[in-house]
PDB file of C-alpha atoms in Angstrom:
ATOM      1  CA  UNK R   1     -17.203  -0.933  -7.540  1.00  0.00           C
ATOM      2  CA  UNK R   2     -17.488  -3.775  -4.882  1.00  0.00           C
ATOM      3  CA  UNK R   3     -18.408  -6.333  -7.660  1.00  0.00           C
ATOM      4  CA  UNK R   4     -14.420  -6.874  -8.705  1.00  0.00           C
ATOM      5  CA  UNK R   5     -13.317 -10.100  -7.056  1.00  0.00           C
ATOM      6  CA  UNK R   6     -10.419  -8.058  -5.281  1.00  0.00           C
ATOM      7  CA  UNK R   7     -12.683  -5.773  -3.476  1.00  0.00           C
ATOM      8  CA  UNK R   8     -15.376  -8.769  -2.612  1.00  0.00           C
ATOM      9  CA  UNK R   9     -12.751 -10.473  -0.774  1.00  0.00           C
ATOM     10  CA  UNK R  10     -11.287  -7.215   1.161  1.00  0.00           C
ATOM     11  CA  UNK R  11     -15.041  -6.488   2.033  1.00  0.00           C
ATOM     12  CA  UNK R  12     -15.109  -9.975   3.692  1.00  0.00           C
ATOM     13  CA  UNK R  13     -12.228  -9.563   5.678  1.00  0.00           C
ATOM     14  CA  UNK R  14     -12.585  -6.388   6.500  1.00  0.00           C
ATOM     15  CA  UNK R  15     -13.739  -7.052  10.067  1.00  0.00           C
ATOM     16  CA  UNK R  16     -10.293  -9.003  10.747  1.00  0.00           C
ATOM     17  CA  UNK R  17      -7.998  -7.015   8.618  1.00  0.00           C
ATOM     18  CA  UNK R  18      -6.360  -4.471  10.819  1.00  0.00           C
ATOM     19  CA  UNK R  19      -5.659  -7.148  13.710  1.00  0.00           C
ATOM     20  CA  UNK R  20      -4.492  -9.484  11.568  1.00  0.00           C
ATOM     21  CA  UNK R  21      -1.746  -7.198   9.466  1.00  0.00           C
ATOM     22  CA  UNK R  22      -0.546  -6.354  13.091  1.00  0.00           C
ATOM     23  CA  UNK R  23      -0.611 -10.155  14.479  1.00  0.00           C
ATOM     24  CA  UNK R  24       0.811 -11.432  10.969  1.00  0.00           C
ATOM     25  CA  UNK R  25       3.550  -9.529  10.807  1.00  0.00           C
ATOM     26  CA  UNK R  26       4.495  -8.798  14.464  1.00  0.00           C
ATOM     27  CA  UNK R  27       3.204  -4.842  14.347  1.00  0.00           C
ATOM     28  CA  UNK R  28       6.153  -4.270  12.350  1.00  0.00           C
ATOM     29  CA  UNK R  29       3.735  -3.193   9.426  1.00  0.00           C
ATOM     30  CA  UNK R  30       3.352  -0.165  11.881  1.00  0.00           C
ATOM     31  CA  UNK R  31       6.664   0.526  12.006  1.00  0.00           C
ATOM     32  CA  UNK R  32       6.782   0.531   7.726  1.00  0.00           C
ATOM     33  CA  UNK R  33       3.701   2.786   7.597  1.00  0.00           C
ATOM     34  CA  UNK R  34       5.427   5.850   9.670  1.00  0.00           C
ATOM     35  CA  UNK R  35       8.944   5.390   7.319  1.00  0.00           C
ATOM     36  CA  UNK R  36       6.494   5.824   4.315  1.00  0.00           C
ATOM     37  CA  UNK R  37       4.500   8.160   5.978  1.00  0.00           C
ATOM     38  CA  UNK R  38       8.149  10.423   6.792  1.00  0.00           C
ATOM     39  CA  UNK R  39       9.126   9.838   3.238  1.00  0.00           C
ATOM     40  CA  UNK R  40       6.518  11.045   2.101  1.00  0.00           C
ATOM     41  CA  UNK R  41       6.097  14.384   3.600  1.00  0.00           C
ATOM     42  CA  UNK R  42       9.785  16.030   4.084  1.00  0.00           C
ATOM     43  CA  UNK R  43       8.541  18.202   1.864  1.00  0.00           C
ATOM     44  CA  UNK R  44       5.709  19.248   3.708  1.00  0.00           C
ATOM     45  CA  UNK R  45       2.938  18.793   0.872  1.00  0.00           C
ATOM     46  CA  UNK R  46      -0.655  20.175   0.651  1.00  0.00           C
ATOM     47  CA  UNK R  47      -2.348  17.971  -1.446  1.00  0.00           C
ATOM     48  CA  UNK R  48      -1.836  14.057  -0.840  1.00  0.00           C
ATOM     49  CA  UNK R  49      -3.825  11.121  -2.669  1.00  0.00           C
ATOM     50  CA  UNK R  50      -3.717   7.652  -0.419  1.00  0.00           C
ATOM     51  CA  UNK R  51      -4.435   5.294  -2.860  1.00  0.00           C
ATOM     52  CA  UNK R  52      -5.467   1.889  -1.862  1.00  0.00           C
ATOM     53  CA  UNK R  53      -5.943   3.455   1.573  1.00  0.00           C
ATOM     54  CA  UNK R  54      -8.035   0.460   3.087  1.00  0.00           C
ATOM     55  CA  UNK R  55      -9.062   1.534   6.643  1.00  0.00           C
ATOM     56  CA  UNK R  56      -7.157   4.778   6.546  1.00  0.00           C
ATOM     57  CA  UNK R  57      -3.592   3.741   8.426  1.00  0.00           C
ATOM     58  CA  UNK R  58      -1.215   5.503   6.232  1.00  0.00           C
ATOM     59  CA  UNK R  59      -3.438   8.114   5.545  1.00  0.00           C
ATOM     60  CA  UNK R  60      -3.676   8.429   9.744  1.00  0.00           C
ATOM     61  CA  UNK R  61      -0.212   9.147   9.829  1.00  0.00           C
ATOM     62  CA  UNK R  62       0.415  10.955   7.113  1.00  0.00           C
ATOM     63  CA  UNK R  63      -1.766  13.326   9.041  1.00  0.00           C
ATOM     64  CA  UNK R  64      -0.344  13.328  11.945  1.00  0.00           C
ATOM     65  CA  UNK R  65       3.048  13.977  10.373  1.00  0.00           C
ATOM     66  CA  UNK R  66       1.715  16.952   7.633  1.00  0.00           C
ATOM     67  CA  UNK R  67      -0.977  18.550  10.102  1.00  0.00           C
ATOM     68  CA  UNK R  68      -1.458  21.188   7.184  1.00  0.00           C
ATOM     69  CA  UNK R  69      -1.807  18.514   4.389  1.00  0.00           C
ATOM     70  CA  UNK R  70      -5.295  17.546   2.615  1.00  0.00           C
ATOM     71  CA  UNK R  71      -5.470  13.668   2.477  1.00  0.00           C
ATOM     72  CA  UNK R  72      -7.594  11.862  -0.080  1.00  0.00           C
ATOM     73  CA  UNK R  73      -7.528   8.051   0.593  1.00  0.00           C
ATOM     74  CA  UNK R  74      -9.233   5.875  -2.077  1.00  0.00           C
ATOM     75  CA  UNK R  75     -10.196   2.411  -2.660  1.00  0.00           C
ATOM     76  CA  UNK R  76     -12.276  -0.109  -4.074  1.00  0.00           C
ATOM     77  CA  UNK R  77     -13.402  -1.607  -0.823  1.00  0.00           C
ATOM     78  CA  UNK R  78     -15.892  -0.430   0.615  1.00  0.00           C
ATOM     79  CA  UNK R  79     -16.449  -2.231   3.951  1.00  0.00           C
ATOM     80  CA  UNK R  80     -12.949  -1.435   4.464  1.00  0.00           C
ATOM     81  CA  UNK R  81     -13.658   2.207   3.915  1.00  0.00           C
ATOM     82  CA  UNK R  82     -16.338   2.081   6.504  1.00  0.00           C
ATOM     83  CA  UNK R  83     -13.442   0.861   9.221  1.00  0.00           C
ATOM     84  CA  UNK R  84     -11.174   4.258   7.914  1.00  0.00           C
ATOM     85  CA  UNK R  85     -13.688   6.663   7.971  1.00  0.00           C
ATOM     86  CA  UNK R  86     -14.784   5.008  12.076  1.00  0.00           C
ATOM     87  CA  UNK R  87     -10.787   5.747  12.775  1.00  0.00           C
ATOM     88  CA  UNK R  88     -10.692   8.899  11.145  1.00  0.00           C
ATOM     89  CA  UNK R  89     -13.697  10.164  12.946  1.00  0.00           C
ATOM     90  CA  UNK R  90     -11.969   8.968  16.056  1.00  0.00           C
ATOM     91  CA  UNK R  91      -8.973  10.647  15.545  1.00  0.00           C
ATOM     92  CA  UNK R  92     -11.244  13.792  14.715  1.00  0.00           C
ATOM     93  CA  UNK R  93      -9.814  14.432  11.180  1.00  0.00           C
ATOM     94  CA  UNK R  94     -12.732  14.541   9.185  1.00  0.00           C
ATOM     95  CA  UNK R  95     -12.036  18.289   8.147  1.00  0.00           C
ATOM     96  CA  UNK R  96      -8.325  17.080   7.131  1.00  0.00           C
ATOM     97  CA  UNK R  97      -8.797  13.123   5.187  1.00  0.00           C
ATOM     98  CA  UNK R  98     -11.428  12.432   2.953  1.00  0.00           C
ATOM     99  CA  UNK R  99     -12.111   8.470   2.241  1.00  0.00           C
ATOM    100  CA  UNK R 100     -14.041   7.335  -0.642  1.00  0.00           C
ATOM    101  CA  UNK R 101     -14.398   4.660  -3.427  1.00  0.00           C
ATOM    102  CA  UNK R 102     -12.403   4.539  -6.180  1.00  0.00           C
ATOM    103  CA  UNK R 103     -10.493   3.002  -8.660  1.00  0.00           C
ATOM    104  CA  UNK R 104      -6.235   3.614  -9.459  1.00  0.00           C
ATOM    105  CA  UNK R 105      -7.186   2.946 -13.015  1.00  0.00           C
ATOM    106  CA  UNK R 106      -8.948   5.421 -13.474  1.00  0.00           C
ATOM    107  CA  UNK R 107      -9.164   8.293 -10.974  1.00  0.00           C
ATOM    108  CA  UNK R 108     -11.616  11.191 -10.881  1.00  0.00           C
ATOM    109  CA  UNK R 109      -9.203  13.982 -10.909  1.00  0.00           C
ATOM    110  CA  UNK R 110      -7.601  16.594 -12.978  1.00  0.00           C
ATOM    111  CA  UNK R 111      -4.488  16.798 -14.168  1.00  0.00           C
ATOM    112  CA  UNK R 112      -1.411  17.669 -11.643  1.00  0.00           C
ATOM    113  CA  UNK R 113      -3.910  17.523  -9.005  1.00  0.00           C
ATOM    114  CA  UNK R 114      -1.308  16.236  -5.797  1.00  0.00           C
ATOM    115  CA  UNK R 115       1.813  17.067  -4.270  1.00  0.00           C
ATOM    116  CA  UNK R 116       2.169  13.393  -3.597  1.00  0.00           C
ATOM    117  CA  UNK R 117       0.703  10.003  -3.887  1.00  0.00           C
ATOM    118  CA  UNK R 118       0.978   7.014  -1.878  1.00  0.00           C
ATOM    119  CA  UNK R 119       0.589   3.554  -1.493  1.00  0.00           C
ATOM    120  CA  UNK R 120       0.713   0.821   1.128  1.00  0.00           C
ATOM    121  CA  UNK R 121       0.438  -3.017   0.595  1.00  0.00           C
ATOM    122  CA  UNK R 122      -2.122  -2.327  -2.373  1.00  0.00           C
ATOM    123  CA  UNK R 123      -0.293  -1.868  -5.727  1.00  0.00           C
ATOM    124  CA  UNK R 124      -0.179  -5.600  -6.055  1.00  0.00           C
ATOM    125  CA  UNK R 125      -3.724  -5.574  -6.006  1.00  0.00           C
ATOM    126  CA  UNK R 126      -3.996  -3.152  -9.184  1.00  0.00           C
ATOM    127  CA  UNK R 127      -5.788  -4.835 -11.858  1.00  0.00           C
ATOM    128  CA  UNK R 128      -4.738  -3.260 -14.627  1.00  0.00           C
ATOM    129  CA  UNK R 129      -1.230  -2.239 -12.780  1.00  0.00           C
ATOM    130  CA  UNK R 130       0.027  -0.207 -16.263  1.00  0.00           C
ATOM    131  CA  UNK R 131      -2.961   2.175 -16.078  1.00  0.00           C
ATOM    132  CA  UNK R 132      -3.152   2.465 -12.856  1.00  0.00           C
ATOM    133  CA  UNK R 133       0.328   3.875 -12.815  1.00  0.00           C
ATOM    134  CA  UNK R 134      -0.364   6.085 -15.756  1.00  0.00           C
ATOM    135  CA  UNK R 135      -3.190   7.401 -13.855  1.00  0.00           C
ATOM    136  CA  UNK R 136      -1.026   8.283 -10.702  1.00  0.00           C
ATOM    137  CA  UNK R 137       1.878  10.573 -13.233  1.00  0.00           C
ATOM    138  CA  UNK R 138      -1.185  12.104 -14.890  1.00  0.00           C
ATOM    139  CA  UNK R 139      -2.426  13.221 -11.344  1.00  0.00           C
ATOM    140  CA  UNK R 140       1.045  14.435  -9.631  1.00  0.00           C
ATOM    141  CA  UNK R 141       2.451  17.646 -10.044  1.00  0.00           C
ATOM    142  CA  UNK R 142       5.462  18.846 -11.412  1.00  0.00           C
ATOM    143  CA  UNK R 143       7.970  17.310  -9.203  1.00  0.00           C
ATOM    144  CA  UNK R 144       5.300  15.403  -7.577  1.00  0.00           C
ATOM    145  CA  UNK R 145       6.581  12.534  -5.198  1.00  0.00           C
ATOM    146  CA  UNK R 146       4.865   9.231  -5.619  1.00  0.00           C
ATOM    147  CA  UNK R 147       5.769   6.628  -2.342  1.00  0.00           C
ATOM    148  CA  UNK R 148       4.987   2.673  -2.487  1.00  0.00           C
ATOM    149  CA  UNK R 149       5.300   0.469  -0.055  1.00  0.00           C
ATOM    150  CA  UNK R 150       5.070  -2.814  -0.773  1.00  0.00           C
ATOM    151  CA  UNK R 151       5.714  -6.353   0.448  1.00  0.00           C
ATOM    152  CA  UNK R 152       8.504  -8.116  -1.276  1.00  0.00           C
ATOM    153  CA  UNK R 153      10.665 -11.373  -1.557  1.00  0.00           C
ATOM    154  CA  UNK R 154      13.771 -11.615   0.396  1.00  0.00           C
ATOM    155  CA  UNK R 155      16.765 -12.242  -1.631  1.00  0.00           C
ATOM    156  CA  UNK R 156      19.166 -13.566   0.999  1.00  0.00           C
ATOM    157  CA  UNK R 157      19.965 -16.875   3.008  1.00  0.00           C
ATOM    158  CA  UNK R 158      18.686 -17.923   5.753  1.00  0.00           C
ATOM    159  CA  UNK R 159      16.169 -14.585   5.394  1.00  0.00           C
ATOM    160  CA  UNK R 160      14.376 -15.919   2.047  1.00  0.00           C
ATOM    161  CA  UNK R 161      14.291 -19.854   2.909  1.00  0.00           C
ATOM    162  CA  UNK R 162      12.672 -18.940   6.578  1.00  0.00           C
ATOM    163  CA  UNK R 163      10.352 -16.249   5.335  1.00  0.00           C
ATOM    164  CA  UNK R 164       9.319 -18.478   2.152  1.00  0.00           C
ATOM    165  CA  UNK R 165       8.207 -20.813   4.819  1.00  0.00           C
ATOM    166  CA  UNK R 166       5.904 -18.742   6.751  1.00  0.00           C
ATOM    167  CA  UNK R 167       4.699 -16.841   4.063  1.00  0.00           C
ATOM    168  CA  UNK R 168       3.948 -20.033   2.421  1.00  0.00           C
ATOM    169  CA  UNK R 169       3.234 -22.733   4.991  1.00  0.00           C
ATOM    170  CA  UNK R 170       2.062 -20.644   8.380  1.00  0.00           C
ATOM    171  CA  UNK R 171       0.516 -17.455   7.492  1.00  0.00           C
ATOM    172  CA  UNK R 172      -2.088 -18.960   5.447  1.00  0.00           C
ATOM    173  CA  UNK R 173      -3.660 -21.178   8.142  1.00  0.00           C
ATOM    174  CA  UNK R 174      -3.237 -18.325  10.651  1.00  0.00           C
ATOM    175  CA  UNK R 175      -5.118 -15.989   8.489  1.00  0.00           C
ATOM    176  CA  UNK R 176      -7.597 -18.848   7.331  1.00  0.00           C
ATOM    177  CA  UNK R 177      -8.561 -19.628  11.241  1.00  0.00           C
ATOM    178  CA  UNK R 178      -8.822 -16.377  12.382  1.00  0.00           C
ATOM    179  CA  UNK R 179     -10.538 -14.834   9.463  1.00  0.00           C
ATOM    180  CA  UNK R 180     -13.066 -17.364   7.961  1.00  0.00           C
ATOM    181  CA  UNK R 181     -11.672 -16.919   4.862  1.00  0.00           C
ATOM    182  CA  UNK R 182     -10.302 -19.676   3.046  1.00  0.00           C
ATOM    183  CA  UNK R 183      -8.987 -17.682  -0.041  1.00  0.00           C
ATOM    184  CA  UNK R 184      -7.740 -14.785   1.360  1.00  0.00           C
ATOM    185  CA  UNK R 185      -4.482 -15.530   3.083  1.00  0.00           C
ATOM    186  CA  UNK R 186      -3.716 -17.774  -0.045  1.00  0.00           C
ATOM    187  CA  UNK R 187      -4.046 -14.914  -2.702  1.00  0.00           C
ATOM    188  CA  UNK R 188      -1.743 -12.623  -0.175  1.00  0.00           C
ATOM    189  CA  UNK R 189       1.993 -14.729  -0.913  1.00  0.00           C
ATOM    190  CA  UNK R 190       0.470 -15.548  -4.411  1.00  0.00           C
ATOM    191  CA  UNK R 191       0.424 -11.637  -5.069  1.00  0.00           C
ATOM    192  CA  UNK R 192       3.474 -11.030  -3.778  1.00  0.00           C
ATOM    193  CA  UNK R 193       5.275 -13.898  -5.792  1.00  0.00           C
ATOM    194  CA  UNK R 194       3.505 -12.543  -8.757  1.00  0.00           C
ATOM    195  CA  UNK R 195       4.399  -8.772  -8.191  1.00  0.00           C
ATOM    196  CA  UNK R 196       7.728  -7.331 -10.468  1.00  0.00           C
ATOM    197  CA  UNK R 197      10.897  -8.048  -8.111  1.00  0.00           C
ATOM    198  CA  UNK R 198      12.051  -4.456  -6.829  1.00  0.00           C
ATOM    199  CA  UNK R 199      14.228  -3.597  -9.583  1.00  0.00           C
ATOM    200  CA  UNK R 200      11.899  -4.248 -12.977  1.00  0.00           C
ATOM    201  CA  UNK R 201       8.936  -2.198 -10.549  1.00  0.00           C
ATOM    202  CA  UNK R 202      11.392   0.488 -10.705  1.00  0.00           C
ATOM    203  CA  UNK R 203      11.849  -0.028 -14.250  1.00  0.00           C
ATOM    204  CA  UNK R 204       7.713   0.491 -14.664  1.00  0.00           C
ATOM    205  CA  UNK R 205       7.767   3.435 -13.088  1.00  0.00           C
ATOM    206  CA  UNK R 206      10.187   5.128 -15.247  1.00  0.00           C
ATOM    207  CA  UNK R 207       8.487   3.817 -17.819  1.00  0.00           C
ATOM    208  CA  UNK R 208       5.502   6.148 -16.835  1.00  0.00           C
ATOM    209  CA  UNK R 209       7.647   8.905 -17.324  1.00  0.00           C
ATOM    210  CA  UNK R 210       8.734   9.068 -13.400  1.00  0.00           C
ATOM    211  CA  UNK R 211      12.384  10.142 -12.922  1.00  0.00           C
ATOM    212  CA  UNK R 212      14.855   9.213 -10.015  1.00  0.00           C
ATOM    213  CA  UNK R 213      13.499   5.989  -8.578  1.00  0.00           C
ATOM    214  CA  UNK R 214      14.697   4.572  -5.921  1.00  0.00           C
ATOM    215  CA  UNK R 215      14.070   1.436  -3.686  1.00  0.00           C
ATOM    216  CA  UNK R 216      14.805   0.878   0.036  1.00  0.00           C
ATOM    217  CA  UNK R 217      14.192  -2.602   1.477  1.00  0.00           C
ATOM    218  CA  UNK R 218      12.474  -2.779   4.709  1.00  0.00           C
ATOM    219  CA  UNK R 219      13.259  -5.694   7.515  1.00  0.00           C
ATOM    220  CA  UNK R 220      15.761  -7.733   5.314  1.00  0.00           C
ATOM    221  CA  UNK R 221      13.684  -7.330   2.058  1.00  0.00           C
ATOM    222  CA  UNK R 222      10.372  -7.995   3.420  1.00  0.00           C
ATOM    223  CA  UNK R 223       9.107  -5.035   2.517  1.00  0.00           C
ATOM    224  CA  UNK R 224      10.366  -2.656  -0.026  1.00  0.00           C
ATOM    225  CA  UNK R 225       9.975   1.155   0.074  1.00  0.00           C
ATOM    226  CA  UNK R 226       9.691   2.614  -3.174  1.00  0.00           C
ATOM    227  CA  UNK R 227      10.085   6.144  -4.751  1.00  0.00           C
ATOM    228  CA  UNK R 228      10.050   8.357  -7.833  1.00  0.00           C
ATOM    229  CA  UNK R 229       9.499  11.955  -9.142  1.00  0.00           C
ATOM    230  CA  UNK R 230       7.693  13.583 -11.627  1.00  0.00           C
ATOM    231  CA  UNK R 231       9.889  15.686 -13.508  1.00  0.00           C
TER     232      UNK R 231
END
Protein backbone atom coordinates (compact mmCIF):
# COMPACT_ATOMS: atom_id res chain seq x y z
CA UNK A 1 0.00 0.00 0.00
CA UNK A 2 2.80 2.43 1.22
CA UNK A 3 4.75 1.90 -2.10
CA UNK A 4 2.39 4.66 -4.11
CA UNK A 5 4.39 7.88 -4.25
CA UNK A 6 1.36 9.70 -2.46
CA UNK A 7 1.46 7.61 0.58
CA UNK A 8 5.58 7.58 0.68
CA UNK A 9 5.51 11.19 1.02
CA UNK A 10 2.53 11.38 3.76
CA UNK A 11 4.57 8.62 5.65
CA UNK A 12 7.52 11.11 5.68
CA UNK A 13 5.74 13.87 6.97
CA UNK A 14 3.77 12.29 9.10
CA UNK A 15 5.69 13.33 12.22
CA UNK A 16 5.06 17.17 11.26
CA UNK A 17 1.70 16.90 9.71
CA UNK A 18 -0.82 17.71 12.36
CA UNK A 19 1.27 20.88 13.64
CA UNK A 20 1.84 22.04 10.52
CA UNK A 21 -2.02 21.95 9.02
CA UNK A 22 -2.72 23.95 12.31
CA UNK A 23 0.40 26.49 11.96
CA UNK A 24 -0.24 26.70 8.02
CA UNK A 25 -3.44 27.64 8.08
CA UNK A 26 -3.89 29.52 11.40
CA UNK A 27 -6.01 26.45 13.23
CA UNK A 28 -8.72 27.46 11.07
CA UNK A 29 -8.52 23.86 9.46
CA UNK A 30 -10.05 23.04 12.98
CA UNK A 31 -12.67 25.16 12.65
CA UNK A 32 -13.57 23.41 8.85
CA UNK A 33 -13.29 19.91 10.35
CA UNK A 34 -16.27 20.45 13.09
CA UNK A 35 -18.64 22.27 10.05
CA UNK A 36 -17.97 18.95 8.12
CA UNK A 37 -18.10 16.97 10.99
CA UNK A 38 -21.96 18.81 11.86
CA UNK A 39 -22.84 18.31 8.27
CA UNK A 40 -22.28 15.27 8.34
CA UNK A 41 -24.19 13.86 11.15
CA UNK A 42 -27.69 15.91 11.46
CA UNK A 43 -28.93 12.90 10.68
CA UNK A 44 -27.53 11.06 13.36
CA UNK A 45 -25.96 8.05 11.27
CA UNK A 46 -24.72 4.59 12.43
CA UNK A 47 -22.40 3.60 10.03
CA UNK A 48 -19.71 6.29 8.82
CA UNK A 49 -16.60 5.59 6.42
CA UNK A 50 -13.67 8.46 6.93
CA UNK A 51 -11.93 8.12 3.95
CA UNK A 52 -8.55 9.58 3.63
CA UNK A 53 -8.74 9.88 7.42
CA UNK A 54 -4.88 10.57 7.96
CA UNK A 55 -4.34 10.78 11.77
CA UNK A 56 -7.99 10.43 12.62
CA UNK A 57 -9.15 14.40 13.07
CA UNK A 58 -12.40 14.28 11.35
CA UNK A 59 -13.04 10.98 12.32
CA UNK A 60 -12.32 12.45 16.21
CA UNK A 61 -15.06 14.65 15.83
CA UNK A 62 -17.32 12.99 14.05
CA UNK A 63 -17.31 10.98 17.22
CA UNK A 64 -17.67 13.27 19.47
CA UNK A 65 -20.63 14.74 17.62
CA UNK A 66 -22.51 11.02 16.73
CA UNK A 67 -21.49 9.27 20.16
CA UNK A 68 -23.69 6.27 18.79
CA UNK A 69 -22.02 6.22 15.29
CA UNK A 70 -19.41 3.40 14.08
CA UNK A 71 -16.44 5.25 12.38
CA UNK A 72 -14.23 3.54 9.83
CA UNK A 73 -11.32 5.88 8.82
CA UNK A 74 -9.12 4.63 5.93
CA UNK A 75 -6.05 5.49 4.17
CA UNK A 76 -3.11 4.68 2.33
CA UNK A 77 -0.65 6.03 4.82
CA UNK A 78 0.35 4.20 7.12
CA UNK A 79 2.69 6.18 9.43
CA UNK A 80 -0.06 8.55 9.45
CA UNK A 81 -2.41 5.88 10.64
CA UNK A 82 -0.09 5.09 13.46
CA UNK A 83 -0.53 9.02 14.72
CA UNK A 84 -4.75 8.34 14.49
CA UNK A 85 -4.91 5.26 16.09
CA UNK A 86 -2.19 7.09 19.26
CA UNK A 87 -5.17 9.94 19.31
CA UNK A 88 -7.88 7.65 19.17
CA UNK A 89 -6.55 5.55 21.94
CA UNK A 90 -6.17 8.79 23.81
CA UNK A 91 -9.44 9.89 23.41
CA UNK A 92 -10.47 6.21 24.48
CA UNK A 93 -12.55 5.40 21.32
CA UNK A 94 -11.13 2.35 20.24
CA UNK A 95 -14.56 0.44 20.74
CA UNK A 96 -16.24 3.37 18.53
CA UNK A 97 -13.38 4.26 15.26
CA UNK A 98 -11.61 1.73 13.58
CA UNK A 99 -8.37 3.01 11.44
CA UNK A 100 -6.84 0.94 8.85
CA UNK A 101 -5.16 0.89 5.35
CA UNK A 102 -6.88 1.24 2.44
CA UNK A 103 -7.45 2.38 -0.81
CA UNK A 104 -10.79 4.84 -2.18
CA UNK A 105 -10.37 2.97 -5.39
CA UNK A 106 -11.16 0.17 -4.38
CA UNK A 107 -12.67 -0.42 -0.93
CA UNK A 108 -13.22 -3.70 0.90
CA UNK A 109 -16.85 -3.41 1.51
CA UNK A 110 -20.21 -4.49 0.43
CA UNK A 111 -22.60 -2.82 -1.21
CA UNK A 112 -24.73 0.06 0.71
CA UNK A 113 -22.51 -0.56 3.52
CA UNK A 114 -22.61 3.40 5.24
CA UNK A 115 -24.94 5.92 6.26
CA UNK A 116 -22.32 8.40 5.24
CA UNK A 117 -18.92 8.98 3.89
CA UNK A 118 -16.49 11.61 4.35
CA UNK A 119 -13.60 13.31 3.33
CA UNK A 120 -11.15 15.96 4.48
CA UNK A 121 -8.23 17.55 2.46
CA UNK A 122 -7.67 14.03 0.69
CA UNK A 123 -9.83 13.69 -2.47
CA UNK A 124 -7.20 15.59 -4.35
CA UNK A 125 -4.93 13.00 -3.52
CA UNK A 126 -7.16 10.16 -5.25
CA UNK A 127 -5.27 8.58 -7.93
CA UNK A 128 -7.65 7.33 -9.94
CA UNK A 129 -10.31 10.16 -8.65
CA UNK A 130 -13.29 8.52 -11.15
CA UNK A 131 -13.10 5.16 -9.34
CA UNK A 132 -12.57 6.25 -6.33
CA UNK A 133 -15.85 8.08 -6.46
CA UNK A 134 -17.61 5.15 -7.99
CA UNK A 135 -16.40 3.20 -5.14
CA UNK A 136 -17.84 5.68 -2.47
CA UNK A 137 -21.89 5.52 -4.38
CA UNK A 138 -21.38 1.76 -4.53
CA UNK A 139 -20.73 1.78 -0.67
CA UNK A 140 -23.53 4.43 0.60
CA UNK A 141 -26.89 3.60 1.27
CA UNK A 142 -29.98 4.59 -0.10
CA UNK A 143 -30.03 8.19 0.67
CA UNK A 144 -26.59 7.93 1.89
CA UNK A 145 -24.82 11.40 2.51
CA UNK A 146 -21.35 11.69 1.13
CA UNK A 147 -19.38 15.13 2.74
CA UNK A 148 -15.97 16.57 1.13
CA UNK A 149 -14.07 19.01 2.29
CA UNK A 150 -11.62 20.25 0.33
CA UNK A 151 -9.18 23.11 -0.21
CA UNK A 152 -10.00 25.34 -3.07
CA UNK A 153 -9.02 28.52 -5.15
CA UNK A 154 -10.47 31.77 -4.21
CA UNK A 155 -12.31 33.43 -6.91
CA UNK A 156 -12.37 37.02 -5.66
CA UNK A 157 -10.04 40.20 -5.45
CA UNK A 158 -7.92 40.99 -3.18
CA UNK A 159 -8.84 37.24 -1.56
CA UNK A 160 -7.35 35.18 -4.68
CA UNK A 161 -4.21 37.56 -5.54
CA UNK A 162 -3.14 37.47 -1.57
CA UNK A 163 -3.88 33.82 -1.04
CA UNK A 164 -2.18 32.86 -4.55
CA UNK A 165 0.78 34.42 -2.93
CA UNK A 166 1.10 32.47 0.14
CA UNK A 167 -0.05 29.43 -1.18
CA UNK A 168 2.48 29.85 -3.79
CA UNK A 169 5.44 31.85 -2.50
CA UNK A 170 5.29 31.34 1.62
CA UNK A 171 3.75 28.15 2.50
CA UNK A 172 6.15 26.15 0.64
CA UNK A 173 9.32 27.32 2.43
CA UNK A 174 7.41 27.21 5.75
CA UNK A 175 6.48 23.67 5.22
CA UNK A 176 9.97 22.86 3.55
CA UNK A 177 11.92 24.24 6.88
CA UNK A 178 9.89 22.83 9.30
CA UNK A 179 9.29 19.51 7.74
CA UNK A 180 12.50 18.33 5.91
CA UNK A 181 10.68 17.79 3.06
CA UNK A 182 11.50 19.46 0.01
CA UNK A 183 8.58 18.05 -2.17
CA UNK A 184 5.90 18.05 0.01
CA UNK A 185 4.69 21.58 0.51
CA UNK A 186 5.26 21.97 -3.36
CA UNK A 187 2.84 19.09 -4.44
CA UNK A 188 0.15 20.66 -1.75
CA UNK A 189 -0.84 24.19 -4.09
CA UNK A 190 0.08 22.00 -7.19
CA UNK A 191 -2.92 19.63 -6.13
CA UNK A 192 -5.08 22.11 -5.40
CA UNK A 193 -4.50 24.07 -8.77
CA UNK A 194 -4.94 20.78 -10.43
CA UNK A 195 -8.20 19.70 -8.55
CA UNK A 196 -11.85 20.41 -10.68
CA UNK A 197 -12.90 24.13 -9.60
CA UNK A 198 -16.06 23.64 -7.22
CA UNK A 199 -18.62 23.60 -9.76
CA UNK A 200 -17.30 20.78 -12.52
CA UNK A 201 -16.44 18.57 -8.88
CA UNK A 202 -20.04 18.89 -8.43
CA UNK A 203 -20.64 17.98 -11.87
CA UNK A 204 -18.44 14.49 -11.12
CA UNK A 205 -20.36 13.66 -8.51
CA UNK A 206 -23.58 13.62 -10.23
CA UNK A 207 -22.01 11.95 -12.68
CA UNK A 208 -21.63 8.96 -10.19
CA UNK A 209 -25.15 8.88 -9.94
CA UNK A 210 -25.22 11.28 -6.64
CA UNK A 211 -28.27 13.60 -6.57
CA UNK A 212 -28.61 17.15 -4.93
CA UNK A 213 -25.07 18.47 -4.71
CA UNK A 214 -24.28 21.23 -3.22
CA UNK A 215 -21.12 23.38 -2.42
CA UNK A 216 -20.46 25.81 0.47
CA UNK A 217 -17.21 27.81 0.42
CA UNK A 218 -15.35 28.03 3.57
CA UNK A 219 -13.16 31.34 4.66
CA UNK A 220 -13.68 33.31 1.32
CA UNK A 221 -13.27 30.17 -0.93
CA UNK A 222 -10.38 28.67 0.71
CA UNK A 223 -11.94 25.80 1.43
CA UNK A 224 -15.00 24.38 -0.10
CA UNK A 225 -17.56 22.14 1.67
CA UNK A 226 -19.08 19.76 -0.53
CA UNK A 227 -22.25 17.52 -0.53
CA UNK A 228 -24.46 15.01 -2.32
CA UNK A 229 -27.03 12.15 -1.85
CA UNK A 230 -27.55 8.90 -2.97
CA UNK A 231 -30.89 8.60 -4.23
Amino acid sequence: MSASPIAAMFDRISPKYDALNHLLSLNIDKVWRRKAAKTATKKQPNAILDLATGTGDLAIALAKRNPQAHIIGMDISEKMLDIGKAKVAQQMMESQIELGLGDAASLPFEDNRFDVVTVAFGVRNFENLDKSLSEIHRVLKQDGLIVILEFSMPERFPVKQLYRFYFKRVLPKIGRRLSKDPGAYTYLPESVERFPMPDDFIQLLLEKGLENGTKRPLSFGIATLYTAEKR
